N, CA and C of each residue as an Amber inpcrd file, in Angstrom:
protein
   255
 -39.1880000  21.9310000   8.0260000 -39.5910000  21.5480000   6.6860000
 -41.0210000  20.9940000   6.7040000 -41.3530000  20.2390000   7.7110000
 -42.7020000  19.6640000   7.7730000 -43.7540000  20.7430000   7.9740000
 -43.3990000  21.7490000   8.7540000 -44.3510000  22.8140000   9.0590000
 -44.7830000  23.5530000   7.7920000 -43.8420000  23.7660000   6.8600000
 -44.1330000  24.5140000   5.6420000 -44.0940000  23.6380000   4.3900000
 -44.3160000  22.3650000   4.5370000 -44.2240000  21.4610000   3.3880000
 -45.2290000  21.8170000   2.2930000 -46.4010000  22.2980000   2.6880000
 -47.3820000  22.7000000   1.6700000 -46.8390000  23.8520000   0.8260000
 -46.1780000  24.8050000   1.4450000 -45.5920000  25.9240000   0.7080000
 -44.4450000  25.4630000  -0.1750000 -43.6170000  24.5680000   0.3330000
 -42.4620000  24.1020000  -0.4270000 -42.8710000  23.2680000  -1.6360000
 -43.9830000  22.5830000  -1.5320000 -44.4190000  21.6960000  -2.6150000
 -45.6550000  22.2210000  -3.3340000 -45.8920000  23.5140000  -3.2420000
 -47.0750000  24.1110000  -3.8590000 -47.0900000  23.9400000  -5.3780000
 -45.9120000  23.8860000  -5.9850000 -45.8420000  23.7260000  -7.4430000
 -46.4410000  22.3970000  -7.9090000 -46.5520000  21.4220000  -7.0130000
 -47.1670000  20.1410000  -7.3770000 -48.6720000  20.2510000  -7.5430000
 -49.2760000  21.2290000  -6.8780000 -50.7320000  21.4060000  -6.9120000
 -51.1630000  22.5500000  -7.8240000 -50.3220000  23.5810000  -7.9270000
 -50.6350000  24.7490000  -8.7490000 -49.5720000  24.8680000  -9.8290000
 -49.9270000  24.5080000 -11.0640000 -48.9510000  24.4460000 -12.1470000
 -48.5110000  25.8100000 -12.6510000 -49.1390000  26.8940000 -12.1890000
 -48.6920000  28.2260000 -12.5910000 -47.4670000  28.6760000 -11.7950000
 -47.1410000  27.9590000 -10.7330000 -45.9970000  28.2920000  -9.8950000
 -44.7840000  27.5090000 -10.3880000 -43.6740000  28.2140000 -10.6760000
 -42.4870000  27.4950000 -11.1550000 -41.8970000  26.6180000 -10.0560000
 -41.2950000  25.5070000 -10.4540000 -40.7310000  24.5860000  -9.4820000
 -39.3750000  25.0400000  -8.9680000 -38.8060000  26.0580000  -9.5930000
 -37.5450000  26.6080000  -9.0940000 -37.6870000  28.1060000  -8.8700000
 -36.7120000  28.6860000  -8.2470000 -36.7310000  30.1120000  -7.9650000
 -35.4940000  30.7510000  -8.5870000 -35.2560000  30.4360000  -9.8420000
 -34.0280000  30.8530000 -10.4890000 -34.2050000  32.0120000 -11.4610000
 -35.2960000  32.7220000 -11.4010000 -35.5120000  33.8140000 -12.3480000
 -34.4120000  34.8630000 -12.2250000 -34.1020000  35.2490000 -11.0180000
 -33.0530000  36.2580000 -10.8320000 -31.6910000  35.7110000 -11.2340000
 -31.4400000  34.4350000 -10.9540000 -30.1620000  33.8460000 -11.3440000
 -30.0200000  33.7820000 -12.8590000 -31.1080000  33.4870000 -13.5650000
 -31.0580000  33.4590000 -15.0250000 -30.7910000  34.8460000 -15.5940000
 -31.3760000  35.8680000 -14.9680000 -31.1440000  37.2320000 -15.4280000
 -29.7030000  37.6650000 -15.1790000 -29.1450000  37.2660000 -14.0580000
 -27.7620000  37.6330000 -13.7490000 -26.7610000  36.8800000 -14.6180000
 -27.1290000  35.6970000 -15.0780000 -26.2260000  34.8910000 -15.8990000
 -25.8360000  35.6230000 -17.1790000 -26.7620000  36.3850000 -17.7550000
 -26.4530000  37.1240000 -18.9900000 -25.3330000  38.1270000 -18.7630000
 -25.4020000  38.8450000 -17.6490000 -24.3580000  39.8240000 -17.3470000
 -23.0330000  39.1310000 -17.0620000 -23.0870000  38.0210000 -16.3600000
 -21.8640000  37.2840000 -16.0330000 -21.2120000  36.7210000 -17.2950000
 -22.0110000  36.1940000 -18.2160000 -21.4600000  35.6910000 -19.4800000
 -20.8540000  36.8160000 -20.3000000 -21.5000000  37.9590000 -20.3100000
 -20.9770000  39.1280000 -21.0240000 -19.6390000  39.5400000 -20.4290000
 -19.5580000  39.5040000 -19.1210000 -18.3280000  39.8750000 -18.4280000
 -17.1980000  38.9030000 -18.7790000 -17.5050000  37.6080000 -18.8480000
 -16.4780000  36.6160000 -19.1590000 -16.0650000  36.6690000 -20.6270000
 -17.0320000  36.8660000 -21.5330000 -16.7360000  36.8780000 -22.9640000
 -15.8190000  38.0290000 -23.3360000 -16.1440000  39.2020000 -22.8610000
 -15.4050000  40.3900000 -23.2550000 -14.1980000  40.6270000 -22.3570000
 -13.9640000  39.7700000 -21.4010000 -12.8480000  39.9790000 -20.4930000
 -13.1500000  41.0140000 -19.4370000 -14.4040000  41.2580000 -19.2130000
 -14.7900000  42.2430000 -18.1980000 -15.1020000  43.5830000 -18.8290000
 -15.7030000  44.4180000 -18.0680000 -15.9950000  45.7640000 -18.5340000
 -14.7880000  46.6410000 -18.2480000 -14.4110000  47.4540000 -19.2070000
 -13.2070000  48.2740000 -19.0420000 -13.4330000  49.4220000 -18.0640000
 -14.6190000  49.9970000 -18.0990000 -14.9200000  51.1220000 -17.2230000
 -16.2180000  50.8590000 -16.4770000 -16.3750000  51.5110000 -15.3550000
 -17.6060000  51.3970000 -14.5820000 -18.7950000  51.9390000 -15.3820000
 -18.5570000  52.9560000 -16.1920000 -19.6510000  53.5340000 -16.9860000
 -20.1880000  52.5300000 -18.0070000 -19.3230000  51.6960000 -18.5800000
 -19.7680000  50.6680000 -19.5190000 -20.6190000  49.6130000 -18.8420000
 -20.2200000  49.2510000 -17.6500000 -20.9760000  48.2750000 -16.8680000
 -22.3540000  48.8320000 -16.5160000 -22.4170000  50.0740000 -16.0890000
 -23.7000000  50.6990000 -15.7350000 -24.6120000  50.8180000 -16.9510000
 -24.0260000  51.1900000 -18.1010000 -24.8160000  51.3180000 -19.3200000
 -25.3890000  49.9620000 -19.7400000 -24.5780000  48.9100000 -19.6890000
 -25.0290000  47.5700000 -20.0520000 -26.1760000  47.1270000 -19.1410000
 -26.0260000  47.3620000 -17.8460000 -27.0720000  46.9630000 -16.8950000
 -28.3580000  47.7440000 -17.1230000 -28.2500000  49.0330000 -17.4350000
 -29.4430000  49.8400000 -17.7010000 -30.1900000  49.3360000 -18.9300000
 -29.4480000  49.0450000 -19.9780000 -30.0720000  48.5600000 -21.2140000
 -30.7220000  47.1990000 -20.9870000 -30.0160000  46.2930000 -20.3270000
 -30.5600000  44.9560000 -20.0990000 -31.7640000  44.9800000 -19.1620000
 -31.7870000  45.9190000 -18.2260000 -32.9420000  46.0510000 -17.3400000
 -34.1880000  46.3790000 -18.1420000 -34.0650000  47.3080000 -19.0710000
 -35.2090000  47.7000000 -19.9020000 -35.6290000  46.5340000 -20.8000000
 -34.6700000  45.9040000 -21.4460000 -34.9820000  44.8090000 -22.3720000
 -35.6570000  43.6460000 -21.6420000 -35.1130000  43.2410000 -20.5100000
 -35.6820000  42.1120000 -19.7690000 -37.0580000  42.4410000 -19.1930000
 -37.2640000  43.6830000 -18.7630000 -38.5810000  44.0820000 -18.2560000
 -39.6110000  44.0400000 -19.3710000 -39.2580000  44.5300000 -20.5460000
 -40.1780000  44.4740000 -21.6890000 -40.5110000  43.0280000 -22.0500000
 -39.5330000  42.1450000 -22.0200000 -39.7760000  40.7280000 -22.3290000
 -40.7180000  40.0950000 -21.3140000 -40.4750000  40.3550000 -20.0260000
 -41.2920000  39.7320000 -18.9890000 -42.7330000  40.2310000 -19.0150000
 -42.9280000  41.4640000 -19.4810000 -44.2870000  42.0150000 -19.5660000
 -44.9410000  41.7410000 -20.9130000 -44.2530000  40.9900000 -21.7870000
 -44.7520000  40.6700000 -23.1320000 -45.1230000  41.9240000 -23.9130000
 -44.2690000  42.9350000 -23.8030000 -44.4630000  44.1790000 -24.5390000
 -43.5640000  44.1280000 -25.7720000 -43.9590000  44.8370000 -26.8260000
 -43.1730000  44.8520000 -28.0510000 -41.8040000  45.4740000 -27.8230000
 -40.7580000  44.6970000 -28.0580000 -39.4040000  45.1400000 -27.7660000
 -38.9680000  46.3000000 -28.6620000 -39.0370000  46.1170000 -29.9630000
 -38.5690000  47.1450000 -30.8980000 -39.4090000  48.4080000 -30.7800000
 -40.7110000  48.2420000 -30.7100000 -41.6170000  49.3900000 -30.6240000
 -41.3290000  50.2410000 -29.3830000 -41.1320000  49.5990000 -28.2460000
 -40.9040000  50.3360000 -27.0080000 -39.5060000  50.9130000 -26.9160000
 -38.5150000  50.2710000 -27.5060000 -37.1720000  50.8640000 -27.5530000
 -37.1900000  52.0980000 -28.4450000 -37.9390000  52.0450000 -29.5340000
 -38.0950000  53.2180000 -30.3950000 -38.7100000  54.3710000 -29.6110000
 -39.7000000  54.0730000 -28.7750000 -40.3180000  55.1020000 -27.9410000
 -39.3090000  55.7520000 -27.0030000 -38.4020000  54.9440000 -26.4730000
 -37.3780000  55.4930000 -25.5910000 -36.4780000  56.4830000 -26.3220000
 -36.1330000  56.1740000 -27.5800000 -35.2620000  57.0580000 -28.3430000
 -35.9250000  58.3860000 -28.6870000 -37.2530000  58.3840000 -28.8290000
 -37.9290000  59.6560000 -29.1330000 -38.3750000  60.3820000 -27.8670000
 -38.1230000  59.7710000 -26.7000000 -38.4010000  60.4450000 -25.4400000
 -39.7210000  60.0980000 -24.7950000 -40.4550000  59.1560000 -25.3540000
 -41.7240000  58.7120000 -24.7660000 -41.4450000  57.5680000 -23.8070000
 -42.0220000  57.5920000 -22.6180000 -41.7810000  56.4620000 -21.7130000
 -42.3450000  55.1640000 -22.2940000 -41.5370000  54.1310000 -22.2770000
 -41.9680000  52.8380000 -22.8120000 -42.5940000  51.9880000 -21.7260000
 -42.0400000  52.0570000 -20.5330000 -42.5270000  51.2460000 -19.4180000
 -43.1870000  52.1830000 -18.4320000 -44.4700000  51.9870000 -18.2440000
 -45.1850000  52.8500000 -17.3190000 -46.2300000  52.0190000 -16.5840000
 -46.6800000  52.5570000 -15.4930000 -47.7170000  51.8940000 -14.7120000
 -49.0150000  52.6590000 -14.9060000 -50.0510000  52.0340000 -15.4640000
 -51.3140000  52.7180000 -15.6740000 -51.9180000  53.1750000 -14.3450000
 -52.5100000  54.3400000 -14.3690000 -53.1010000  54.8920000 -13.1390000
 -54.5430000  54.4920000 -13.0160000
């Protein structure tokens, strides 16, 4: 712990770094709550569809992209999430 104390406490010096590492846990919590509320997914296909949709929605949110506009693009066949070349 002493050897890497600067890395462990970096959030004290650089405020752009979050003090926790729970981003993935927060994202998984939505799926877990959905599973508990509805009593679980009835079929594997429903679970896969839910995860695919939430992946797109959460990625758009994290990139601060317009949610409705980009989902509309997906329905007309235009890629909404792309990496500029």
